[in-house]
Amino acid sequence: MRLLFANPNTSKAMAEIMVSEARRIAAPGTQIDVCSAAFGSAYISTRGEAAVAGHALLSTIAEHLDGHDAVIVGAFIVPAVTAAAKEMCPVPLIATGEAGLAAASLVGQAISVLSIGAPSRRMTEETVAATGLADRVVSIRDLGLTGTELTDDQARADTMAIDLAQAMVADDRADVIVLGAGSMEGMARRIQPHLPVPVVSPVGAAVCMAEMIHRLRLPKPGAGSYVRPSRIDMTGLDPALTRMFRGD
């Protein structure tokens, strides 16, 4: 199958972190292509950035979608960034955040989310609510780092993550921990040996779920809240996105 990995921010470095993990976990025969937003923010942590990222995501999917069986969106904060793309995309679309939480719900009752910084906490809570798992998530804790700080000193970030995750297990009684940011991809493998509960990589979960959906031959819904709308004429958009709205 062919997967399109769509990065809704402009950071090529962030995209490479996520895609390298995606390709590591993908089954033989799965081809993963990557595209990043042409405009917007390098890291999404506020509602304003998320709103722009939603537009940028639609544009990059419209430009690169042809020939792909499914789309993975490298975003933990799901509703603010991916809702419109789920509606407009003609093939199944999975956000890494929803995939990570769904996978966690299968291996543990009490879920904790380990993120990097406080600014996106409210949107993380909204993501949890959108997945229907609010009553299962017992804590959301963050490292107090920026994405740049995390990647610049990986060893320090890993040590901080282990300490915080151990507190989640001891104090919050977490059964499973989900990494809550794309820049944290790869961390699950590094910190897992130091922890007594599973640590879920959202990107890895998204790849496996996209492959599962493809094998099950589940189509894009033709009715309901994510049904693709009929022709919509837009002005001022880039040509690829204009064609997507027209249904061309």
CSV table of C-alpha atoms in Angstrom, one decimal:
chain,number,residue,atom,x,y,z
A,1,MET,CA,0.0,0.0,0.0
A,2,ARG,CA,1.0,3.6,-0.4
A,3,LEU,CA,0.7,5.9,2.7
A,4,LEU,CA,0.9,9.7,2.5
A,5,PHE,CA,2.4,11.1,5.7
A,6,ALA,CA,1.2,14.7,6.0
A,7,ASN,CA,3.1,17.0,8.3
A,8,PRO,CA,0.8,20.0,9.2
A,9,ASN,CA,3.7,22.2,10.3
A,10,THR,CA,6.6,23.6,8.2
A,11,SER,CA,9.5,21.8,10.0
A,12,LYS,CA,11.2,19.4,7.7
A,13,ALA,CA,13.3,18.2,10.6
A,14,MET,CA,10.1,17.4,12.6
A,15,ALA,CA,8.7,15.5,9.6
A,16,GLU,CA,11.9,13.4,9.3
A,17,ILE,CA,11.8,12.5,13.0
A,18,MET,CA,8.2,11.2,12.5
A,19,VAL,CA,8.7,9.6,9.1
A,20,SER,CA,11.8,7.7,10.1
A,21,GLU,CA,9.8,6.1,12.9
A,22,ALA,CA,6.9,5.4,10.5
A,23,ARG,CA,9.2,3.6,8.1
A,24,ARG,CA,10.8,1.6,10.8
A,25,ILE,CA,7.5,0.2,11.9
A,26,ALA,CA,5.8,-0.2,8.5
A,27,ALA,CA,5.2,-3.7,7.1
A,28,PRO,CA,7.2,-4.8,4.0
A,29,GLY,CA,5.6,-3.5,0.9
A,30,THR,CA,4.2,-0.4,2.6
A,31,GLN,CA,5.5,2.7,0.8
A,32,ILE,CA,5.5,6.0,2.8
A,33,ASP,CA,5.7,9.3,1.1
A,34,VAL,CA,6.0,12.5,3.1
A,35,CYS,CA,4.8,16.1,2.6
A,36,SER,CA,4.9,19.1,4.9
A,37,ALA,CA,2.9,22.3,5.1
A,38,ALA,CA,4.1,25.0,2.7
A,39,PHE,CA,3.0,27.8,5.2
A,40,GLY,CA,2.3,28.2,8.9
A,41,SER,CA,4.3,27.4,12.0
A,42,ALA,CA,7.2,25.2,12.6
A,43,TYR,CA,5.5,23.8,15.7
A,44,ILE,CA,1.8,23.8,16.6
A,45,SER,CA,1.1,24.8,20.2
A,46,THR,CA,-1.6,27.4,20.1
A,47,ARG,CA,-5.1,27.7,18.6
A,48,GLY,CA,-4.0,30.2,16.1
A,49,GLU,CA,-1.2,28.0,14.9
A,50,ALA,CA,-3.6,25.1,14.7
A,51,ALA,CA,-6.1,27.0,12.6
A,52,VAL,CA,-3.5,27.9,10.1
A,53,ALA,CA,-2.2,24.3,10.2
A,54,GLY,CA,-5.6,23.0,9.3
A,55,HIS,CA,-5.6,25.1,6.1
A,56,ALA,CA,-2.0,24.2,5.3
A,57,LEU,CA,-2.8,20.5,5.9
A,58,LEU,CA,-5.7,20.6,3.4
A,59,SER,CA,-3.5,22.2,0.8
A,60,THR,CA,-0.6,19.8,1.1
A,61,ILE,CA,-3.0,16.7,1.1
A,62,ALA,CA,-4.8,18.1,-2.0
A,63,GLU,CA,-1.4,18.5,-3.8
A,64,HIS,CA,0.1,15.1,-2.9
A,65,LEU,CA,-2.8,12.7,-2.4
A,66,ASP,CA,-3.0,11.2,-5.8
A,67,GLY,CA,-2.2,7.4,-5.8
A,68,HIS,CA,-2.2,7.0,-2.0
A,69,ASP,CA,-4.4,4.5,-0.1
A,70,ALA,CA,-4.6,6.4,3.2
A,71,VAL,CA,-3.2,9.5,4.9
A,72,ILE,CA,-1.5,9.8,8.2
A,73,VAL,CA,-1.4,13.2,9.8
A,74,GLY,CA,1.5,13.9,12.1
A,75,ALA,CA,-0.4,15.7,14.7
A,76,PHE,CA,-1.4,14.8,18.3
A,77,ILE,CA,-3.8,17.7,18.7
A,78,VAL,CA,-6.6,16.2,16.6
A,79,PRO,CA,-9.8,18.3,16.3
A,80,ALA,CA,-8.2,21.7,15.7
A,81,VAL,CA,-6.0,20.5,12.9
A,82,THR,CA,-7.5,17.4,11.3
A,83,ALA,CA,-11.3,17.7,11.4
A,84,ALA,CA,-11.7,19.4,8.0
A,85,ALA,CA,-9.1,17.1,6.4
A,86,LYS,CA,-11.1,14.0,7.6
A,87,GLU,CA,-14.2,15.4,6.0
A,88,MET,CA,-12.6,16.4,2.7
A,89,CYS,CA,-10.1,13.6,2.2
A,90,PRO,CA,-11.5,10.8,-0.2
A,91,VAL,CA,-9.4,8.1,1.5
A,92,PRO,CA,-9.1,7.1,5.2
A,93,LEU,CA,-7.2,9.6,7.3
A,94,ILE,CA,-5.7,8.9,10.7
A,95,ALA,CA,-4.1,11.4,13.0
A,96,THR,CA,-1.2,10.2,15.1
A,97,GLY,CA,-2.8,11.4,18.3
A,98,GLU,CA,-6.0,9.5,17.9
A,99,ALA,CA,-4.1,6.4,16.9
A,100,GLY,CA,-1.9,6.5,19.9
A,101,LEU,CA,-4.7,7.0,22.3
A,102,ALA,CA,-6.7,4.2,20.6
A,103,ALA,CA,-3.8,1.8,20.9
A,104,ALA,CA,-3.3,2.7,24.5
A,105,SER,CA,-6.9,2.0,25.3
A,106,LEU,CA,-6.4,-1.6,24.1
A,107,VAL,CA,-3.5,-2.4,26.5
A,108,GLY,CA,-4.4,-0.5,29.6
A,109,GLN,CA,-7.4,0.9,31.5
A,110,ALA,CA,-5.7,4.0,32.9
A,111,ILE,CA,-3.9,6.1,30.3
A,112,SER,CA,-1.4,8.9,30.9
A,113,VAL,CA,-0.2,11.4,28.2
A,114,LEU,CA,3.4,12.5,28.4
A,115,SER,CA,3.9,15.7,26.4
A,116,ILE,CA,6.6,18.3,26.1
A,117,GLY,CA,5.2,21.7,26.9
A,118,ALA,CA,2.3,23.4,28.7
A,119,PRO,CA,0.9,25.7,25.9
A,120,SER,CA,-0.8,22.9,24.0
A,121,ARG,CA,-2.3,21.2,27.1
A,122,ARG,CA,-5.9,22.5,26.5
A,123,MET,CA,-5.8,21.2,22.9
A,124,THR,CA,-4.4,17.9,24.2
A,125,GLU,CA,-7.4,17.7,26.5
A,126,GLU,CA,-9.8,18.4,23.6
A,127,THR,CA,-8.1,15.6,21.6
A,128,VAL,CA,-8.6,13.2,24.5
A,129,ALA,CA,-12.3,14.2,24.6
A,130,ALA,CA,-12.7,13.9,20.9
A,131,THR,CA,-11.5,10.3,21.0
A,132,GLY,CA,-14.1,9.4,23.7
A,133,LEU,CA,-11.4,8.5,26.2
A,134,ALA,CA,-11.7,11.3,28.7
A,135,ASP,CA,-12.8,9.0,31.5
A,136,ARG,CA,-9.8,6.7,30.8
A,137,VAL,CA,-7.0,9.4,30.8
A,138,VAL,CA,-5.9,9.8,34.4
A,139,SER,CA,-3.2,12.4,33.8
A,140,ILE,CA,-1.6,14.7,31.2
A,141,ARG,CA,1.9,15.8,32.2
A,142,ASP,CA,4.6,17.7,30.3
A,143,LEU,CA,8.3,18.1,30.4
A,144,GLY,CA,8.3,21.8,30.2
A,145,LEU,CA,10.5,21.8,27.0
A,146,THR,CA,10.2,23.2,23.5
A,147,GLY,CA,10.5,20.9,20.5
A,148,THR,CA,13.9,22.4,19.8
A,149,GLU,CA,15.1,21.8,23.4
A,150,LEU,CA,14.0,18.2,23.2
A,151,THR,CA,15.8,17.4,20.0
A,152,ASP,CA,18.9,19.4,20.9
A,153,ASP,CA,19.6,17.4,24.1
A,154,GLN,CA,18.0,14.1,23.6
A,155,ALA,CA,19.7,12.4,26.6
A,156,ARG,CA,18.5,15.0,29.0
A,157,ALA,CA,14.9,14.9,27.6
A,158,ASP,CA,14.9,11.1,27.9
A,159,THR,CA,16.0,11.2,31.5
A,160,MET,CA,13.3,13.8,32.3
A,161,ALA,CA,10.7,11.6,30.5
A,162,ILE,CA,11.7,8.5,32.5
A,163,ASP,CA,11.4,10.4,35.8
A,164,LEU,CA,8.0,11.9,34.8
A,165,ALA,CA,6.7,8.6,33.5
A,166,GLN,CA,7.7,6.8,36.7
A,167,ALA,CA,5.7,9.4,38.6
A,168,MET,CA,2.7,8.8,36.3
A,169,VAL,CA,2.9,5.1,37.2
A,170,ALA,CA,3.4,5.6,40.9
A,171,ASP,CA,1.2,8.7,41.6
A,172,ASP,CA,-1.4,8.6,38.8
A,173,ARG,CA,-1.5,4.7,38.6
A,174,ALA,CA,-1.2,4.7,34.9
A,175,ASP,CA,-1.4,1.4,33.0
A,176,VAL,CA,0.0,2.8,29.8
A,177,ILE,CA,1.7,6.0,28.6
A,178,VAL,CA,1.2,7.8,25.3
A,179,LEU,CA,3.8,10.2,23.9
A,180,GLY,CA,2.0,13.5,23.2
A,181,ALA,CA,4.1,15.3,20.6
A,182,GLY,CA,5.6,14.4,17.2
A,183,SER,CA,9.0,15.6,18.2
A,184,MET,CA,9.0,12.8,20.9
A,185,GLU,CA,9.0,10.0,18.3
A,186,GLY,CA,11.7,7.5,18.8
A,187,MET,CA,11.6,8.2,22.6
A,188,ALA,CA,9.3,5.3,23.3
A,189,ARG,CA,11.9,2.8,22.2
A,190,ARG,CA,14.6,4.5,24.3
A,191,ILE,CA,12.7,4.9,27.6
A,192,GLN,CA,10.6,1.7,27.4
A,193,PRO,CA,13.3,-0.5,29.1
A,194,HIS,CA,13.2,1.7,32.1
A,195,LEU,CA,9.5,1.6,32.7
A,196,PRO,CA,7.1,-1.1,33.9
A,197,VAL,CA,4.2,-0.1,31.7
A,198,PRO,CA,3.8,0.2,27.9
A,199,VAL,CA,4.9,3.4,26.1
A,200,VAL,CA,2.9,4.0,22.9
A,201,SER,CA,4.4,5.7,19.9
A,202,PRO,CA,1.5,7.5,18.2
A,203,VAL,CA,3.3,7.4,14.8
A,204,GLY,CA,3.9,3.7,15.0
A,205,ALA,CA,0.2,3.1,16.1
A,206,ALA,CA,-1.0,5.2,13.2
A,207,VAL,CA,1.0,3.3,10.6
A,208,CYS,CA,-0.2,-0.1,11.9
A,209,MET,CA,-3.8,1.1,12.0
A,210,ALA,CA,-3.6,2.5,8.5
A,211,GLU,CA,-2.3,-0.8,7.3
A,212,MET,CA,-5.1,-2.6,9.1
A,213,ILE,CA,-7.8,-0.4,7.6
A,214,HIS,CA,-6.3,-1.1,4.2
A,215,ARG,CA,-6.2,-4.9,4.7
A,216,LEU,CA,-9.8,-4.8,5.9
A,217,ARG,CA,-10.8,-2.8,2.8
A,218,LEU,CA,-12.6,-0.2,4.9
A,219,PRO,CA,-13.7,2.7,2.6
A,220,LYS,CA,-14.1,6.4,3.3
A,221,PRO,CA,-17.6,6.8,4.9
A,222,GLY,CA,-20.3,7.7,2.4
A,223,ALA,CA,-22.6,9.0,5.1
A,224,GLY,CA,-22.4,10.6,8.5
A,225,SER,CA,-20.4,13.4,10.0
A,226,TYR,CA,-17.3,12.9,7.8
A,227,VAL,CA,-19.0,12.3,4.5
A,228,ARG,CA,-17.3,14.3,1.7
A,229,PRO,CA,-19.5,17.3,0.8
A,230,SER,CA,-20.7,17.8,-2.7
A,231,ARG,CA,-19.1,20.4,-5.0
A,232,ILE,CA,-18.1,23.6,-3.2
A,233,ASP,CA,-16.8,26.5,-5.3
A,234,MET,CA,-14.0,28.4,-3.5
A,235,THR,CA,-12.1,31.6,-4.5
A,236,GLY,CA,-8.5,32.5,-3.7
A,237,LEU,CA,-7.3,29.1,-2.9
A,238,ASP,CA,-4.4,27.3,-4.5
A,239,PRO,CA,-5.4,25.2,-7.6
A,240,ALA,CA,-5.1,21.8,-6.0
A,241,LEU,CA,-7.2,22.7,-3.0
A,242,THR,CA,-9.8,24.4,-5.3
A,243,ARG,CA,-10.1,21.1,-7.2
A,244,MET,CA,-10.5,19.2,-4.0
A,245,PHE,CA,-13.4,21.3,-2.9
A,246,ARG,CA,-15.0,21.0,-6.4
A,247,GLY,CA,-14.6,17.2,-6.2
A,248,ASP,CA,-12.5,17.0,-9.4
